[in-house]
Amino acid sequence: MSKIVIVKLGGAAITNKKSICEFAPESELSALLDQVAIAYEILKGAGHQLILVHGAGSFGHPQAVKYNLKSGWSSIRDRTYSLKGYAHIRSCLQILSQRIVSELERRDVPALTMSPIDYTETINCEETPTGEFLAMAARATRYLSLGFVPVLHGDAVLDQIRGCTILSGDIIMYQLTRLLPEVRRCVFITDVCGIYKCDPKVNAENNELIQHIKVGNIVEEELTNQQNDKMTVADVTGGMQGKVKWAKRMVSHSQHSLDAVICRWGTDDALDIMTLKAKLAPNARMTIFTKDSNLLNR
Ligand code: ATP
Ligand code: IPE
């Protein structure tokens, strides 16, 4: 049976999140996208399909903070500044998305951008009902049926309550898993190997990678207790904690055997997990979210 894998290229992997509108170093971006192209070929060869979602990183978070775009403009009388900011962030996001799809196209991946702003209008950001994502899912399905790779991204979208808001790529993934039962794995590619007991960039020693989060398990609460104000870069969509929340939801709400994995760009483990490889390396370094106690097939 044909399965769909959704891969999220996190803003931390494709951009320099400490800067403004700066891509990740050329060699890193190249290594990541080479790997995505290989994953696409392997999945296609096995009769499976790939959807890509990318984050915004330095092309979205600092701009969203500066113009207060997550809470939107509904309560603001003079919207001149908000409108200017909204036009600005959309233009930054288009630059990022265009670079990603053109790099993929150069690697023979038939990638087609799908900007969420064109497919949905949210209703109070993350509270938006799944039905509002039907048009997005239908278009993604159509592209997949033709052999394309849909490329969605975290976006600044119109919101029926707030005026506008910031829709995270993680929520897009979650909503696609609700609407497309063929989705069996969601992979979050970022710049660290997974979830640690505490931020590995703040505390490199006495730290530990959490390899398995059984959904509903107490382990995830430990991270939730971590202070958000320790974030070293602007992230209006919740950073690693947001990812944990949505990964947990997608696994827990799935009627099928769906797993979610957080791993680091460029590693062999990342390629294995993106391509649904039957057996992972025994020492594979990543965080896997599953509903049952099995740590996949290790
Ligand atoms: P997203 O789209 O979900 O935001 P992203 O790839 O941009 O994806 P970040 O949100 O920046 O990723 O999250 C990754 C960062 O989270 C890492 O660079 C790391 O420094 C930080 N981080 C904070 N707490 C932890 C933790 N407990 N374990 C691992 N990383 C953590
Ligand atoms: C953020 O999307 C979208 C904007 C800030 C416009 P994500 O939450 O998916 O992006 P990253 O991965 O954290 O950069």
Tab-separated table of C-alpha atoms and ligand atoms in Angstrom:
chain	number	residue	atom	x	y	z
A	1	MET	CA	0.000	0.000	0.000
A	2	SER	CA	1.238	3.466	-0.888
A	3	LYS	CA	2.243	5.481	2.158
A	4	ILE	CA	2.862	9.204	2.518
A	5	VAL	CA	5.820	10.571	4.458
A	6	ILE	CA	5.717	14.223	5.502
A	7	VAL	CA	9.111	15.797	6.081
A	8	LYS	CA	9.434	19.161	7.783
A	9	LEU	CA	12.601	21.074	7.050
A	10	GLY	CA	12.798	23.157	10.205
A	11	GLY	CA	13.777	26.795	10.125
A	12	ALA	CA	16.791	25.896	12.261
A	13	ALA	CA	18.014	23.539	9.531
A	14	ILE	CA	17.450	25.734	6.463
A	15	THR	CA	18.188	29.204	7.834
A	16	ASN	CA	20.412	30.910	10.357
A	17	LYS	CA	17.793	31.547	13.028
A	18	LYS	CA	20.071	33.992	14.850
A	19	SER	CA	19.990	36.380	11.910
A	20	ILE	CA	17.442	38.062	9.641
A	21	CYS	CA	16.708	36.653	6.180
A	22	GLU	CA	19.858	34.542	6.159
A	23	PHE	CA	20.010	31.027	4.759
A	24	ALA	CA	21.898	28.209	6.453
A	25	PRO	CA	25.466	27.929	5.151
A	26	GLU	CA	25.551	26.769	1.515
A	27	SER	CA	27.238	23.436	2.320
A	28	GLU	CA	24.681	22.583	5.012
A	29	LEU	CA	21.655	23.507	2.909
A	30	SER	CA	23.102	21.552	0.015
A	31	ALA	CA	23.730	18.443	2.130
A	32	LEU	CA	20.190	18.601	3.489
A	33	LEU	CA	18.533	19.019	0.095
A	34	ASP	CA	20.730	16.330	-1.500
A	35	GLN	CA	19.426	14.004	1.164
A	36	VAL	CA	15.815	15.029	0.516
A	37	ALA	CA	16.320	14.306	-3.197
A	38	ILE	CA	17.696	10.841	-2.385
A	39	ALA	CA	14.799	10.209	-0.011
A	40	TYR	CA	12.340	11.207	-2.747
A	41	GLU	CA	13.901	8.733	-5.201
A	42	ILE	CA	13.885	5.890	-2.668
A	43	LEU	CA	10.280	6.520	-1.635
A	44	LYS	CA	9.151	6.803	-5.258
A	45	GLY	CA	10.935	3.544	-6.103
A	46	ALA	CA	9.027	1.813	-3.319
A	47	GLY	CA	5.683	3.283	-4.472
A	48	HIS	CA	5.463	5.804	-1.626
A	49	GLN	CA	4.926	9.580	-1.688
A	50	LEU	CA	6.570	12.607	-0.130
A	51	ILE	CA	5.147	15.905	1.108
A	52	LEU	CA	7.567	18.602	2.235
A	53	VAL	CA	6.842	21.389	4.685
A	54	HIS	CA	9.460	23.962	5.533
A	55	GLY	CA	9.746	26.342	8.433
A	56	ALA	CA	10.405	30.052	8.230
A	57	GLY	CA	13.392	30.537	10.504
A	58	SER	CA	15.060	33.898	9.991
A	59	PHE	CA	12.680	34.674	7.097
A	60	GLY	CA	9.638	34.685	9.388
A	61	HIS	CA	10.148	34.769	13.141
A	62	PRO	CA	11.971	38.093	13.572
A	63	GLN	CA	9.532	39.785	11.172
A	64	ALA	CA	6.527	38.285	12.993
A	65	VAL	CA	7.866	39.618	16.298
A	66	LYS	CA	8.681	43.065	14.919
A	67	TYR	CA	5.215	43.612	13.419
A	68	ASN	CA	3.273	41.605	16.032
A	69	LEU	CA	1.750	39.416	13.354
A	70	LYS	CA	0.820	36.377	15.443
A	71	SER	CA	-1.824	38.233	17.423
A	72	GLY	CA	-2.918	40.043	14.272
A	73	TRP	CA	-4.401	43.450	13.606
A	74	SER	CA	-8.080	43.050	14.640
A	75	SER	CA	-7.794	45.242	17.730
A	76	ILE	CA	-5.578	47.862	16.082
A	77	ARG	CA	-7.239	50.992	14.726
A	78	ASP	CA	-4.494	52.223	12.441
A	79	ARG	CA	-3.309	49.123	10.624
A	80	THR	CA	-0.712	50.800	8.448
A	81	TYR	CA	2.214	49.275	10.362
A	82	SER	CA	0.619	45.805	10.450
A	83	LEU	CA	-0.142	45.834	6.735
A	84	LYS	CA	3.389	46.930	5.965
A	85	GLY	CA	4.722	44.105	8.171
A	86	TYR	CA	2.396	41.542	6.644
A	87	ALA	CA	3.445	42.429	3.106
A	88	HIS	CA	7.063	42.323	4.250
A	89	ILE	CA	6.915	38.891	5.902
A	90	ARG	CA	5.094	37.402	2.913
A	91	SER	CA	7.776	38.693	0.607
A	92	CYS	CA	10.548	37.259	2.863
A	93	LEU	CA	8.770	33.887	2.974
A	94	GLN	CA	8.470	33.832	-0.801
A	95	ILE	CA	12.219	34.349	-1.138
A	96	LEU	CA	12.857	31.409	1.206
A	97	SER	CA	10.311	29.135	-0.439
A	98	GLN	CA	11.515	29.996	-3.929
A	99	ARG	CA	15.089	29.076	-2.984
A	100	ILE	CA	14.001	25.741	-1.521
A	101	VAL	CA	11.895	24.703	-4.531
A	102	SER	CA	14.452	25.839	-7.080
A	103	GLU	CA	17.193	23.890	-5.246
A	104	LEU	CA	14.907	20.847	-5.287
A	105	GLU	CA	14.056	21.292	-8.945
A	106	ARG	CA	17.802	21.408	-9.750
A	107	ARG	CA	18.043	18.024	-8.017
A	108	ASP	CA	15.256	16.581	-10.208
A	109	VAL	CA	12.614	16.648	-7.510
A	110	PRO	CA	9.314	17.808	-9.124
A	111	ALA	CA	8.520	20.214	-6.288
A	112	LEU	CA	5.532	22.582	-6.381
A	113	THR	CA	5.088	25.325	-3.802
A	114	MET	CA	1.780	25.490	-1.972
A	115	SER	CA	1.617	28.608	0.182
A	116	PRO	CA	-0.952	28.103	2.977
A	117	ILE	CA	-2.215	31.685	2.573
A	118	ASP	CA	-3.726	30.576	-0.761
A	119	TYR	CA	-5.581	27.574	0.693
A	120	THR	CA	-6.908	28.504	4.108
A	121	GLU	CA	-8.069	31.346	6.304
A	122	THR	CA	-7.581	30.325	9.922
A	123	ILE	CA	-10.030	30.836	12.788
A	124	ASN	CA	-8.016	31.888	15.840
A	125	CYS	CA	-4.758	30.315	14.711
A	126	GLU	CA	-4.197	26.888	16.227
A	127	GLU	CA	-7.848	26.540	17.217
A	128	THR	CA	-8.815	26.371	13.542
A	129	PRO	CA	-11.027	23.334	12.823
A	130	THR	CA	-9.570	20.670	10.570
A	131	GLY	CA	-12.282	21.319	7.966
A	132	GLU	CA	-10.617	24.636	7.108
A	133	PHE	CA	-7.656	22.662	5.747
A	134	LEU	CA	-9.688	20.559	3.303
A	135	ALA	CA	-8.760	22.643	0.253
A	136	MET	CA	-5.081	22.393	1.165
A	137	ALA	CA	-5.264	18.622	1.602
A	138	ALA	CA	-7.209	18.212	-1.642
A	139	ARG	CA	-4.624	20.153	-3.637
A	140	ALA	CA	-1.753	18.245	-2.027
A	141	THR	CA	-3.494	14.968	-2.908
A	142	ARG	CA	-3.972	16.125	-6.486
A	143	TYR	CA	-0.301	17.050	-6.834
A	144	LEU	CA	0.761	13.722	-5.335
A	145	SER	CA	-1.480	11.804	-7.724
A	146	LEU	CA	0.268	13.519	-10.627
A	147	GLY	CA	3.701	12.630	-9.236
A	148	PHE	CA	4.626	16.048	-7.819
A	149	VAL	CA	6.078	16.791	-4.385
A	150	PRO	CA	3.940	19.460	-2.691
A	151	VAL	CA	6.047	21.952	-0.721
A	152	LEU	CA	4.106	23.771	2.002
A	153	HIS	CA	5.546	26.082	4.613
A	154	GLY	CA	4.907	27.893	7.864
A	155	ASP	CA	3.128	31.064	6.756
A	156	ALA	CA	1.582	34.391	7.684
A	157	VAL	CA	-2.086	33.743	6.891
A	158	LEU	CA	-5.343	35.658	7.119
A	159	ASP	CA	-7.306	34.831	10.258
A	160	GLN	CA	-11.053	35.389	10.660
A	161	ILE	CA	-10.687	36.485	14.276
A	162	ARG	CA	-7.246	38.069	14.534
A	163	GLY	CA	-7.070	39.579	11.053
A	164	CYS	CA	-3.861	37.714	10.394
A	165	THR	CA	-1.737	35.213	12.276
A	166	ILE	CA	1.323	32.970	12.029
A	167	LEU	CA	0.539	29.397	11.069
A	168	SER	CA	3.327	27.000	11.990
A	169	GLY	CA	4.459	24.280	9.611
A	170	ASP	CA	3.933	21.885	12.523
A	171	ILE	CA	0.195	22.641	12.569
A	172	ILE	CA	0.033	22.178	8.817
A	173	MET	CA	1.594	18.741	9.254
A	174	TYR	CA	-0.845	17.888	11.995
A	175	GLN	CA	-3.870	18.908	9.915
A	176	LEU	CA	-2.616	16.943	6.904
A	177	THR	CA	-2.307	13.837	9.080
A	178	ARG	CA	-5.957	14.322	10.085
A	179	LEU	CA	-7.107	14.541	6.464
A	180	LEU	CA	-4.786	12.125	4.673
A	181	PRO	CA	-4.952	8.626	6.194
A	182	GLU	CA	-2.053	7.453	4.033
A	183	VAL	CA	0.357	9.571	6.095
A	184	ARG	CA	2.323	7.059	8.185
A	185	ARG	CA	5.343	9.079	9.247
A	186	CYS	CA	6.110	12.706	10.008
A	187	VAL	CA	9.778	13.632	10.204
A	188	PHE	CA	10.974	16.877	11.736
A	189	ILE	CA	14.437	17.692	10.479
A	190	THR	CA	16.178	20.208	12.682
A	191	ASP	CA	19.678	21.144	13.848
A	192	VAL	CA	19.832	18.858	16.890
A	193	CYS	CA	19.387	15.059	17.109
A	194	GLY	CA	16.062	15.240	18.929
A	195	ILE	CA	14.634	16.153	22.298
A	196	TYR	CA	17.101	16.343	25.147
A	197	LYS	CA	16.440	16.656	28.843
A	198	CYS	CA	17.342	20.303	28.358
A	199	ASP	CA	18.428	22.490	25.421
A	200	PRO	CA	21.724	21.012	24.143
A	201	LYS	CA	22.853	24.464	23.020
A	202	VAL	CA	22.516	25.760	26.556
A	203	ASN	CA	23.714	22.655	28.357
A	204	ALA	CA	25.978	20.346	26.344
A	205	GLU	CA	27.107	18.327	29.343
A	206	ASN	CA	25.049	16.224	31.732
A	207	ASN	CA	22.400	16.138	29.046
A	208	GLU	CA	20.621	13.184	27.537
A	209	LEU	CA	18.782	12.529	24.292
A	210	ILE	CA	15.264	11.248	24.909
A	211	GLN	CA	15.048	8.480	22.313
A	212	HIS	CA	11.437	7.494	22.775
A	213	ILE	CA	8.385	9.433	23.770
A	214	LYS	CA	5.453	7.136	24.232
A	215	VAL	CA	2.548	9.431	23.690
A	216	GLY	CA	0.806	10.066	26.953
A	217	ASN	CA	4.004	9.222	28.793
A	218	ILE	CA	5.289	11.451	31.589
A	219	VAL	CA	8.621	12.031	29.814
A	220	GLU	CA	7.194	14.774	27.644
A	221	GLU	CA	5.983	16.700	30.679
A	222	GLU	CA	9.591	17.218	31.696
A	223	LEU	CA	10.263	19.192	28.558
A	224	THR	CA	7.009	21.094	28.834
A	225	ASN	CA	8.240	22.335	32.189
A	226	GLN	CA	11.323	23.800	30.554
A	227	GLN	CA	11.157	27.575	30.566
A	228	ASN	CA	10.237	29.086	27.202
A	229	ASP	CA	12.064	32.268	28.107
A	230	LYS	CA	15.354	30.406	27.778
A	231	MET	CA	14.918	30.437	24.005
A	232	THR	CA	18.035	31.817	22.388
A	233	VAL	CA	16.329	32.916	19.154
A	234	ALA	CA	12.992	34.464	18.160
A	235	ASP	CA	10.380	31.757	17.611
A	236	VAL	CA	6.742	32.805	17.630
A	237	THR	CA	5.518	29.248	17.064
A	238	GLY	CA	6.895	27.750	20.260
A	239	GLY	CA	10.259	26.279	19.219
A	240	MET	CA	10.998	22.732	20.308
A	241	GLN	CA	8.100	22.710	22.757
A	242	GLY	CA	5.673	23.497	19.944
A	243	LYS	CA	7.108	20.620	17.956
A	244	VAL	CA	6.634	18.227	20.884
A	245	LYS	CA	3.036	19.334	21.284
A	246	TRP	CA	2.098	18.803	17.645
A	247	ALA	CA	4.097	15.588	17.264
A	248	LYS	CA	2.279	14.199	20.270
A	249	ARG	CA	-1.099	15.266	18.909
A	250	MET	CA	-0.575	13.808	15.456
A	251	VAL	CA	0.457	10.433	16.860
A	252	SER	CA	-2.224	10.355	19.507
A	253	HIS	CA	-5.104	11.404	17.213
A	254	SER	CA	-4.168	9.105	14.351
A	255	GLN	CA	-6.452	6.174	13.579
A	256	HIS	CA	-3.573	4.484	11.779
A	257	SER	CA	-0.077	3.522	12.818
A	258	LEU	CA	1.551	6.916	12.492
A	259	ASP	CA	4.835	7.804	14.106
A	260	ALA	CA	6.635	11.113	14.385
A	261	VAL	CA	10.387	11.531	14.568
A	262	ILE	CA	12.692	14.446	15.315
A	263	CYS	CA	16.205	14.125	13.943
A	264	ARG	CA	19.186	16.121	12.728
A	265	TRP	CA	19.787	17.176	9.148
A	266	GLY	CA	22.454	15.375	7.131
A	267	THR	CA	22.701	12.246	9.285
A	268	ASP	CA	22.363	8.672	7.994
A	269	ASP	CA	19.652	8.247	10.595
A	270	ALA	CA	17.668	11.081	8.999
A	271	LEU	CA	17.789	9.363	5.605
A	272	ASP	CA	16.762	6.008	7.095
A	273	ILE	CA	13.812	7.516	8.856
A	274	MET	CA	12.623	9.610	5.876
A	275	THR	CA	12.699	6.552	3.616
A	276	LEU	CA	10.760	4.223	5.947
A	277	LYS	CA	13.768	1.926	6.168
A	278	ALA	CA	12.665	-1.338	7.740
A	279	LYS	CA	15.464	-1.581	10.268
A	280	LEU	CA	17.123	1.351	11.974
A	281	ALA	CA	20.704	1.313	13.198
A	282	PRO	CA	20.711	0.084	16.835
A	283	ASN	CA	22.494	3.271	17.908
A	284	ALA	CA	20.337	5.614	15.780
A	285	ARG	CA	20.160	9.056	17.377
A	286	MET	CA	16.718	10.634	17.207
A	287	THR	CA	13.530	11.095	19.205
A	288	ILE	CA	10.652	8.857	18.172
A	289	PHE	CA	7.038	9.422	19.208
A	290	THR	CA	4.869	6.314	19.090
A	291	LYS	CA	1.563	5.286	20.596
A	292	ASP	CA	2.777	1.918	21.824
A	293	SER	CA	5.853	0.894	23.755
A	294	ASN	CA	7.802	-0.299	20.742
A	295	LEU	CA	10.667	1.911	19.732
A	296	LEU	CA	9.851	1.267	16.063
A	297	ASN	CA	11.788	-1.856	15.157
A	298	ARG	CA	15.083	-1.337	16.903
B	1	ATP	P1	10.195	24.460	14.184
B	1	ATP	O1	9.614	24.618	12.876
B	1	ATP	O2	9.424	23.433	14.942
B	1	ATP	O3	10.336	25.693	14.967
B	1	ATP	P2	13.111	24.318	13.873
B	1	ATP	O4	13.937	23.349	13.114
B	1	ATP	O5	13.191	25.736	13.487
B	1	ATP	O6	11.655	23.808	13.869
B	1	ATP	P3	13.491	25.072	16.556
B	1	ATP	O7	12.107	25.470	16.847
B	1	ATP	O8	14.512	26.151	16.424
B	1	ATP	O9	13.555	24.118	15.326
B	1	ATP	O10	13.932	24.027	17.638
B	1	ATP	C1	15.237	23.461	17.590
B	1	ATP	C2	16.051	24.106	18.663
B	1	ATP	O11	15.428	23.854	19.902
B	1	ATP	C3	17.426	23.527	18.786
B	1	ATP	O12	18.330	24.271	18.018
B	1	ATP	C4	17.709	23.609	20.291
B	1	ATP	O13	18.705	24.583	20.588
B	1	ATP	C5	16.391	24.068	20.895
B	1	ATP	N1	15.966	23.322	22.079
B	1	ATP	C6	15.400	23.879	23.179
B	1	ATP	N2	15.125	22.951	24.089
B	1	ATP	C7	15.522	21.757	23.590
B	1	ATP	C8	15.510	20.421	24.078
B	1	ATP	N3	15.045	20.130	25.294
B	1	ATP	N4	15.988	19.443	23.280
B	1	ATP	C9	16.465	19.731	22.049
B	1	ATP	N5	16.521	20.990	21.540
B	1	ATP	C10	16.050	21.993	22.290
B	2	IPE	C1	6.776	29.781	11.205
B	2	IPE	O1	6.634	28.483	10.809
B	2	IPE	C2	6.091	30.672	10.212
B	2	IPE	C3	6.441	32.100	10.335
B	2	IPE	C4	7.122	32.615	11.304
B	2	IPE	C5	5.964	32.960	9.291
B	2	IPE	P1	7.378	27.324	11.582
B	2	IPE	O2	7.041	27.348	13.019
B	2	IPE	O3	7.015	26.073	10.863
B	2	IPE	O4	8.885	27.726	11.318
B	2	IPE	P2	10.262	27.330	12.026
B	2	IPE	O5	10.614	25.943	11.579
B	2	IPE	O6	10.087	27.447	13.512
B	2	IPE	O7	11.234	28.331	11.506
